DNA sequence: TCGCTAATGAATATTCTGTTCGTTTCCGAT
DNA sequence: ATCGGAAACGAACAGAATATTCATTAGCGA
């Protein structure tokens, strides 16, 4: 890929996250992003059709990073039998998220958080599908999956607001209050 | 309050909810609300500064209604001892929400859902504070409260997408997967 | 009945978005 | 080092939606 393109995209991502730390998503205009990134107007529009698409691209980039190694070995996941596998998996993801914390906090602190969470949950759904025990209970499986996914996503959101625990602790909180049924 | 003002506000709320049944929040323009409510342009702006403020006002109205009876007897709530009190409380709230289901769906199906959920969680926080057992566990109380609040809010969101269960069933799902620790 | 307040809506200003296009700059392949 | 193509540039423009202004009309309630 052309060096100029990479530089432009990166400049936009950086500018965007910098702005997200200061003000909410809907109050950020395309022009502000352009000014902050110091690029030409038409350049922005050759890379991204809309502000929404920019957000989507940024989220994709973050999650690609966070889930990269975890989802490719999806097949081998079978959390229902091995006790600690899910725990270390989750801890691992939390470490990745901690690295991207600066970006993520800004995104989560406004309506853009909605989109971020939606993406996040998509990935989590794939991850947790194997963690649900097979035996059918009185509770619908679709409810349980949604429950786990949302619970974890909200745990992360809480953690991001609240930087006072380690990935290991948070993983423990989550598993202690959610699973085991 | 002047009868005309009440009429205007009600006309706007009605128009807005009617539009929300058809399309999502972000695709509704102020002009459409004005046309649907059949009021003058400047009249809208004397009542609401922006579309966002209208949404906020509507959410307040909804929750005032949903939680009206429940929160005033807040003092007497002590779910930690009586088994079925929380259950019937929750079922009651779910019945209220079911009534407003038509337009809540519209609110939830876009970024406006973020605002709705934020409001919802504020009310839930007050409601659930009493439900947490006093005994300090290894899990921080603030984590547990956030966990319950988000879990219930997300349960409701799931239920709204997914109209196939009764309030009693949903209340059971929630209590079976969240509490008891 | 009368004074006050709300509603009206056309006109206008403003703000933001998204596109166009001729020009300039820069990359990388040869 | 050169050259063709691709990317960046940015002023200018069109279009959509928001928000404000103001003179006029209608309705409330004391």
XYZ file of C-alpha atoms (C1' of nucleotides) in Angstrom:
422
model
C 0.000 0.000 0.000
C 1.160 3.472 -0.866
C 3.028 5.151 1.962
C 0.894 8.283 1.561
C -2.313 6.360 2.056
C -1.103 4.720 5.229
C 0.019 8.062 6.596
C -3.314 9.665 5.802
C -5.340 6.922 7.408
C -3.220 6.962 10.512
C -3.436 10.744 10.755
C -7.208 10.517 10.585
C -7.431 7.770 13.210
C -5.183 9.721 15.556
C -7.045 12.971 15.028
C -10.358 11.243 15.551
C -9.398 9.573 18.820
C -7.862 12.799 20.038
C -11.142 14.571 19.366
C -13.154 11.791 20.994
C -11.267 12.374 24.206
C -12.480 15.958 24.232
C -16.024 15.888 22.880
C -18.792 13.503 22.015
C -19.102 11.776 18.687
C -22.138 13.615 17.367
C -20.596 16.989 18.152
C -17.500 16.266 16.117
C -17.745 17.530 12.532
C -15.919 16.119 9.568
C -14.256 19.481 9.157
C -12.775 19.258 12.646
C -11.333 15.852 11.904
C -9.868 17.220 8.686
C -8.322 20.190 10.461
C -7.010 18.106 13.329
C -5.527 15.544 10.935
C -4.272 18.367 8.748
C -5.357 16.879 5.436
C -7.396 18.130 2.508
C -11.133 17.878 2.511
C -11.391 15.709 -0.571
C -8.695 13.459 0.796
C -10.863 12.568 3.738
C -13.711 11.676 1.429
C -11.606 9.447 -0.773
C -10.760 7.380 2.298
C -14.060 7.403 4.164
C -17.543 7.935 2.824
C -18.942 9.268 6.082
C -18.028 9.894 9.697
C -19.890 6.729 10.603
C -17.763 4.680 8.293
C -14.662 6.123 9.873
C -15.870 4.991 13.270
C -16.618 1.566 11.903
C -13.157 1.321 10.388
C -11.554 2.342 13.643
C -13.515 -0.218 15.614
C -12.600 -2.928 13.145
C -8.958 -2.043 13.504
C -9.099 -2.215 17.276
C -10.891 -5.549 17.377
C -8.746 -7.049 14.687
C -5.920 -6.391 17.063
C -7.655 -7.544 20.225
C -9.049 -10.766 18.851
C -6.413 -11.565 16.278
C -4.878 -14.691 17.786
C -7.928 -15.795 19.695
C -10.421 -16.335 16.956
C -8.239 -18.164 14.479
C -7.891 -21.104 16.867
C -11.633 -21.007 17.321
C -12.015 -24.683 16.505
C -10.000 -25.893 19.437
C -12.060 -23.914 21.934
C -14.098 -26.097 24.170
C -14.499 -24.309 27.433
C -17.172 -26.582 28.771
C -14.662 -29.196 29.896
C -11.422 -27.456 30.694
C -11.798 -25.197 33.675
C -9.153 -22.535 33.246
C -9.103 -22.153 29.469
C -11.831 -19.550 29.299
C -10.319 -17.685 32.221
C -6.941 -17.272 30.579
C -8.578 -16.456 27.276
C -10.505 -13.646 28.873
C -7.511 -12.378 30.758
C -5.631 -12.316 27.501
C -8.296 -10.221 25.812
C -8.375 -7.865 28.747
C -4.645 -7.298 28.397
C -5.118 -6.380 24.752
C -7.928 -4.020 25.636
C -5.778 -2.417 28.268
C -3.252 -1.525 25.584
C -5.908 0.207 23.487
C -7.433 1.817 26.535
C -6.659 5.371 25.451
C -8.577 4.964 22.187
C -11.408 3.011 23.662
C -12.241 5.343 26.537
C -13.004 8.189 24.151
C -15.182 6.037 21.941
C -17.134 4.646 24.880
C -17.825 8.003 26.453
C -20.474 9.072 23.952
C -23.065 7.752 21.572
C -20.299 6.218 19.506
C -20.038 3.701 22.329
C -23.197 2.126 20.993
C -21.505 1.182 17.744
C -18.363 0.034 19.503
C -20.337 -2.195 21.825
C -22.300 -3.648 18.936
C -19.074 -4.648 17.203
C -17.573 -5.933 20.391
C -20.550 -8.145 21.037
C -20.320 -9.653 17.585
C -16.832 -10.866 18.309
C -17.774 -12.012 21.787
C -20.676 -13.994 20.453
C -18.341 -16.088 18.369
C -16.053 -16.479 21.324
C -18.669 -17.534 23.855
C -20.714 -19.848 21.727
C -18.493 -22.726 22.787
C -18.620 -21.788 26.433
C -22.301 -22.562 26.842
C -22.931 -25.998 28.176
C -24.856 -28.231 25.829
C -27.439 -29.504 28.264
C -30.677 -27.627 27.652
C -31.938 -25.839 30.708
C -35.198 -24.081 31.394
C -33.473 -20.892 30.243
C -33.342 -20.455 26.457
C -29.876 -20.812 25.032
C -30.247 -17.540 23.110
C -30.964 -15.782 26.373
C -27.894 -17.230 28.023
C -25.638 -16.290 25.130
C -26.930 -12.724 25.091
C -26.537 -12.625 28.836
C -22.887 -13.675 28.772
C -21.969 -11.438 25.868
C -23.599 -8.332 27.278
C -22.329 -9.053 30.728
C -18.755 -9.240 29.546
C -19.042 -6.209 27.292
C -20.502 -4.178 30.141
C -17.831 -5.442 32.463
C -15.241 -4.070 30.090
C -17.056 -0.746 29.839
C -17.141 -0.548 33.629
C -13.468 -1.436 33.809
C -12.536 1.259 31.295
C -14.274 3.922 33.375
C -12.637 2.557 36.461
C -9.024 1.722 35.989
C -8.442 0.272 39.422
C -8.251 -3.483 38.822
C -5.956 -5.859 36.999
C -7.053 -8.008 34.069
C -6.838 -11.065 36.310
C -9.127 -9.573 38.915
C -11.668 -8.429 36.352
C -11.678 -11.824 34.701
C -12.378 -13.331 38.083
C -15.240 -10.914 38.823
C -16.814 -11.751 35.520
C -16.551 -15.513 35.803
C -17.665 -15.509 39.424
C -20.896 -13.656 38.713
C -21.866 -15.001 35.338
C -21.036 -18.593 34.697
C -21.445 -21.786 36.685
C -24.942 -22.684 35.610
C -50.047 25.292 32.433
C -51.702 26.745 29.397
C -53.931 24.240 27.686
C -52.362 25.118 24.325
C -48.926 24.252 25.565
C -50.024 20.879 26.865
C -51.735 20.147 23.589
C -48.652 21.073 21.608
C -46.304 18.987 23.726
C -48.612 16.015 23.535
C -48.957 16.400 19.781
C -45.166 16.367 19.451
C -44.748 13.318 21.690
C -47.431 11.466 19.779
C -45.997 12.405 16.413
C -42.525 11.447 17.523
C -43.519 8.039 18.850
C -45.586 7.418 15.743
C -42.532 8.161 13.611
C -40.341 6.004 15.832
C -42.582 3.057 15.065
C -41.771 3.470 11.394
C -38.148 4.589 11.292
C -35.133 4.930 13.499
C -34.287 8.051 15.447
C -31.430 9.318 13.319
C -33.475 9.148 10.134
C -36.239 11.321 11.525
C -35.897 15.031 10.762
C -37.300 17.866 12.807
C -39.384 18.847 9.807
C -41.048 15.446 9.760
C -41.934 15.734 13.422
C -43.382 19.168 12.757
C -45.435 17.944 9.831
C -46.642 14.842 11.647
C -47.563 16.864 14.735
C -49.135 19.486 12.483
C -47.654 22.470 14.271
C -45.689 25.498 13.169
C -41.959 25.316 12.804
C -41.198 27.991 15.355
C -43.608 26.381 17.777
C -41.459 23.285 17.915
C -38.405 25.341 18.703
C -40.083 27.250 21.510
C -40.757 23.911 23.192
C -37.588 21.957 22.406
C -34.164 23.251 21.575
C -33.132 20.214 19.559
C -34.310 16.778 18.556
C -32.026 15.341 21.216
C -33.740 17.328 23.905
C -37.066 16.033 22.711
C -35.772 12.491 23.039
C -34.548 13.209 26.539
C -37.937 14.629 27.483
C -39.682 11.600 26.051
C -37.420 9.190 27.926
C -38.066 11.035 31.163
C -41.761 10.770 30.567
C -41.571 7.052 29.827
C -39.545 6.218 32.909
C -41.551 8.485 35.140
C -44.459 6.354 34.109
C -42.733 2.982 34.334
C -41.164 3.576 37.732
C -43.764 5.876 39.220
C -45.251 3.588 41.855
C -42.120 1.564 42.400
C -39.718 4.219 43.463
C -41.918 6.157 45.863
C -42.120 3.170 48.221
C -38.381 2.854 47.917
C -37.927 2.834 51.666
C -39.840 -0.348 52.224
C -37.797 -2.262 49.689
C -35.649 -4.872 51.259
C -35.259 -7.599 48.742
C -32.485 -9.333 50.600
C -34.942 -11.055 52.941
C -38.230 -11.502 51.164
C -37.904 -13.876 48.263
C -40.659 -12.898 45.868
C -40.715 -9.137 46.304
C -38.063 -8.355 43.740
C -39.565 -10.845 41.336
C -42.988 -9.223 41.325
C -41.413 -5.783 41.204
C -39.514 -6.703 38.077
C -42.495 -8.351 36.481
C -44.443 -5.195 37.117
C -41.847 -3.044 35.404
C -41.774 -5.405 32.459
C -45.523 -5.069 32.046
C -45.168 -1.313 31.881
C -42.427 -1.573 29.310
C -44.482 -3.951 27.247
C -47.126 -1.260 26.874
C -44.602 1.158 25.392
C -42.938 -1.525 23.340
C -43.977 -0.136 19.972
C -41.905 3.007 20.146
C -39.189 1.867 22.524
C -38.082 -0.439 19.748
C -37.557 2.585 17.499
C -35.526 4.351 20.132
C -33.375 1.318 20.797
C -32.611 0.620 17.158
C -30.079 3.410 16.706
C -27.644 5.575 18.599
C -30.533 7.037 20.529
C -30.613 3.709 22.329
C -27.510 4.799 24.167
C -29.377 7.685 25.755
C -32.358 5.531 26.565
C -30.225 2.892 28.209
C -28.330 5.480 30.221
C -31.585 6.826 31.614
C -32.911 3.377 32.240
C -29.832 2.376 34.183
C -30.055 5.428 36.405
C -33.484 4.367 37.549
C -32.438 0.734 37.892
C -29.513 1.686 40.051
C -31.818 3.218 42.595
C -34.044 0.195 42.406
C -31.356 -2.437 42.833
C -29.303 -0.798 45.510
C -31.428 -2.469 48.123
C -31.263 -5.857 46.438
C -27.567 -6.339 47.012
C -26.838 -8.376 50.076
C -24.924 -6.506 52.726
C -22.265 -9.086 53.388
C -19.095 -7.995 51.654
C -17.803 -10.575 49.245
C -14.553 -10.817 47.325
C -16.335 -9.052 44.481
C -16.553 -5.258 44.853
C -20.042 -4.003 45.576
C -19.753 -1.431 42.778
C -19.037 -4.238 40.340
C -22.047 -6.210 41.487
C -24.373 -3.245 41.221
C -23.183 -2.421 37.718
C -23.515 -6.080 36.838
C -27.135 -6.315 37.939
C -28.153 -3.014 36.399
C -26.577 -3.703 33.018
C -27.765 -7.262 33.012
C -31.357 -6.241 33.527
C -31.187 -3.374 31.037
C -29.716 -5.691 28.418
C -32.294 -8.314 29.217
C -34.966 -5.785 28.435
C -33.260 -4.799 25.199
C -33.079 -8.455 24.217
C -36.715 -8.918 25.084
C -37.751 -5.915 23.002
C -36.058 -7.370 19.911
C -37.579 -10.714 20.649
C -41.177 -10.558 21.610
C -41.656 -14.250 22.316
C -41.783 -14.400 26.112
C -44.067 -13.158 28.841
C -42.986 -10.693 31.540
C -43.096 -13.517 34.083
C -40.773 -15.704 32.031
C -38.315 -12.905 31.413
C -38.247 -11.997 35.071
C -37.476 -15.613 35.820
C -34.659 -15.761 33.269
C -33.122 -12.673 34.757
C -33.307 -13.746 38.366
C -32.125 -17.249 37.609
C -28.953 -16.118 35.875
C -28.026 -13.058 37.883
C -28.818 -13.240 41.533
C -28.326 -15.888 44.205
C -24.823 -14.891 45.268
C -64.311 41.933 27.732
C -59.484 42.548 27.486
C -54.654 41.892 28.080
C -51.355 38.461 27.738
C -49.327 34.498 25.898
C -48.868 30.884 22.498
C -49.026 29.485 17.797
C -48.150 30.488 13.112
C -45.282 30.182 8.902
C -42.734 32.490 5.455
C -38.245 34.169 4.993
C -33.630 33.994 6.103
C -29.174 32.867 8.161
C -26.262 29.266 9.381
C -24.012 25.017 9.520
C -22.595 20.834 7.895
C -22.227 17.397 4.358
C -20.603 15.468 0.244
C -18.818 16.309 -4.675
C -16.207 18.234 -8.441
C -12.112 19.262 -10.875
C -7.924 21.303 -12.312
C -3.439 21.466 -10.100
C 0.399 19.907 -7.387
C 3.108 16.569 -5.070
C 5.019 12.309 -4.309
C 5.776 7.273 -4.795
C 7.922 3.355 -6.680
C 8.903 0.621 -10.721
C 12.098 0.450 -14.441
C 17.448 9.517 -12.544
C 13.296 9.406 -14.828
C 8.636 9.057 -15.765
C 3.844 7.593 -15.532
C 0.379 7.027 -12.441
C -1.727 7.577 -8.106
C -2.645 10.344 -4.114
C -3.267 14.755 -1.992
C -4.874 19.204 -2.389
C -8.350 22.876 -1.668
C -11.398 26.239 -3.466
C -15.826 26.271 -5.080
C -20.344 24.546 -5.231
C -24.782 22.134 -4.468
C -27.890 20.427 -1.268
C -29.976 19.287 3.050
C -31.133 20.222 7.501
C -31.030 23.131 11.426
C -32.123 27.153 13.911
C -33.785 32.064 14.192
C -36.591 36.165 13.203
C -40.724 38.710 13.171
C -45.069 40.450 12.023
C -49.600 38.421 12.382
C -53.327 35.589 14.133
C -55.759 32.920 17.533
C -56.993 31.402 22.083
C -56.744 31.358 27.112
C -58.207 32.759 31.559
C -58.853 36.452 34.847
